Amino acid sequence: MSTAIAAPPLLLTQRRIWIIFSALIAGMLLSSLDQTIVSTAMPTIVGKLGGVENQAWITTAYLLATTIVMPIYGKFGDVLGRRNLFLIAIALFTLASAGAAFSTSFWTFVVFRAGPGRRWADDPFAGHHCGHRPGGPAR
């Protein structure tokens, strides 16, 4: 009969809690800035790219990406750990934002706005995904 050795409990110091909280707030700040700036500038951006008649595709692609990607990110959060997934999502968000900024056509703008990392990073409750959820490992 072997005895399993339990892992020591994770010690969250006050400093570590503030670092975690600051990282989550920074992610939410990215989301807020993106939504505020792009929503305000959308008519101008679409007009310059020549897609005024198809402007609804930007919102549709964004919502469709949300619907598809959220359950996948939930599973990846369980497998990879929510911290790692949060960092990957921020990196994808940054790359998709850069792609959208340098888009030369309306349809490339739509594709970059619906990029897979964008929605998870744009989630106003992103902190929920980084915390412990029942049924999933806390990493």
PDB file of C-alpha atoms in Angstrom, residues 16-63:
ATOM      1  CA  ARG A  16       0.869  38.052  -5.025  1.00  0.00           C
ATOM      2  CA  ILE A  17      -2.839  38.850  -4.783  1.00  0.00           C
ATOM      3  CA  TRP A  18      -2.182  42.438  -5.924  1.00  0.00           C
ATOM      4  CA  ILE A  19      -0.064  41.204  -8.853  1.00  0.00           C
ATOM      5  CA  ILE A  20      -2.817  38.822  -9.967  1.00  0.00           C
ATOM      6  CA  PHE A  21      -5.475  41.496  -9.526  1.00  0.00           C
ATOM      7  CA  SER A  22      -3.381  44.020 -11.497  1.00  0.00           C
ATOM      8  CA  ALA A  23      -2.923  41.565 -14.383  1.00  0.00           C
ATOM      9  CA  LEU A  24      -6.664  40.918 -14.578  1.00  0.00           C
ATOM     10  CA  ILE A  25      -7.422  44.641 -14.469  1.00  0.00           C
ATOM     11  CA  ALA A  26      -4.876  45.238 -17.264  1.00  0.00           C
ATOM     12  CA  GLY A  27      -6.677  42.643 -19.405  1.00  0.00           C
ATOM     13  CA  MET A  28     -10.001  44.320 -18.763  1.00  0.00           C
ATOM     14  CA  LEU A  29      -8.429  47.705 -19.584  1.00  0.00           C
ATOM     15  CA  LEU A  30      -7.346  46.326 -22.981  1.00  0.00           C
ATOM     16  CA  SER A  31     -10.900  45.171 -23.580  1.00  0.00           C
ATOM     17  CA  SER A  32     -12.419  48.500 -22.571  1.00  0.00           C
ATOM     18  CA  LEU A  33     -10.017  50.534 -24.688  1.00  0.00           C
ATOM     19  CA  ASP A  34     -10.600  48.292 -27.690  1.00  0.00           C
ATOM     20  CA  GLN A  35     -14.375  48.468 -27.413  1.00  0.00           C
ATOM     21  CA  THR A  36     -14.456  52.207 -26.776  1.00  0.00           C
ATOM     22  CA  ILE A  37     -12.055  53.212 -29.535  1.00  0.00           C
ATOM     23  CA  VAL A  38     -13.248  50.817 -32.230  1.00  0.00           C
ATOM     24  CA  SER A  39     -16.953  51.392 -31.570  1.00  0.00           C
ATOM     25  CA  THR A  40     -16.478  55.140 -31.870  1.00  0.00           C
ATOM     26  CA  ALA A  41     -14.291  54.920 -34.967  1.00  0.00           C
ATOM     27  CA  MET A  42     -16.185  52.106 -36.733  1.00  0.00           C
ATOM     28  CA  PRO A  43     -18.121  54.298 -39.220  1.00  0.00           C
ATOM     29  CA  THR A  44     -14.914  56.068 -40.250  1.00  0.00           C
ATOM     30  CA  ILE A  45     -12.908  52.829 -40.515  1.00  0.00           C
ATOM     31  CA  VAL A  46     -15.598  51.113 -42.580  1.00  0.00           C
ATOM     32  CA  GLY A  47     -15.970  54.174 -44.807  1.00  0.00           C
ATOM     33  CA  LYS A  48     -12.224  54.309 -45.509  1.00  0.00           C
ATOM     34  CA  LEU A  49     -12.107  50.579 -46.289  1.00  0.00           C
ATOM     35  CA  GLY A  50     -15.157  50.817 -48.548  1.00  0.00           C
ATOM     36  CA  GLY A  51     -17.465  48.397 -46.770  1.00  0.00           C
ATOM     37  CA  VAL A  52     -20.326  50.582 -45.563  1.00  0.00           C
ATOM     38  CA  GLU A  53     -22.966  48.288 -47.061  1.00  0.00           C
ATOM     39  CA  ASN A  54     -21.470  45.287 -45.205  1.00  0.00           C
ATOM     40  CA  GLN A  55     -20.808  46.881 -41.819  1.00  0.00           C
ATOM     41  CA  ALA A  56     -23.052  44.360 -40.053  1.00  0.00           C
ATOM     42  CA  TRP A  57     -20.536  41.633 -40.899  1.00  0.00           C
ATOM     43  CA  ILE A  58     -18.098  43.069 -38.366  1.00  0.00           C
ATOM     44  CA  THR A  59     -20.518  42.551 -35.490  1.00  0.00           C
ATOM     45  CA  THR A  60     -21.763  39.237 -36.860  1.00  0.00           C
ATOM     46  CA  ALA A  61     -18.248  37.813 -37.209  1.00  0.00           C
ATOM     47  CA  TYR A  62     -17.372  39.036 -33.709  1.00  0.00           C
ATOM     48  CA  LEU A  63     -20.437  37.370 -32.141  1.00  0.00           C
TER      49      LEU A  63
END
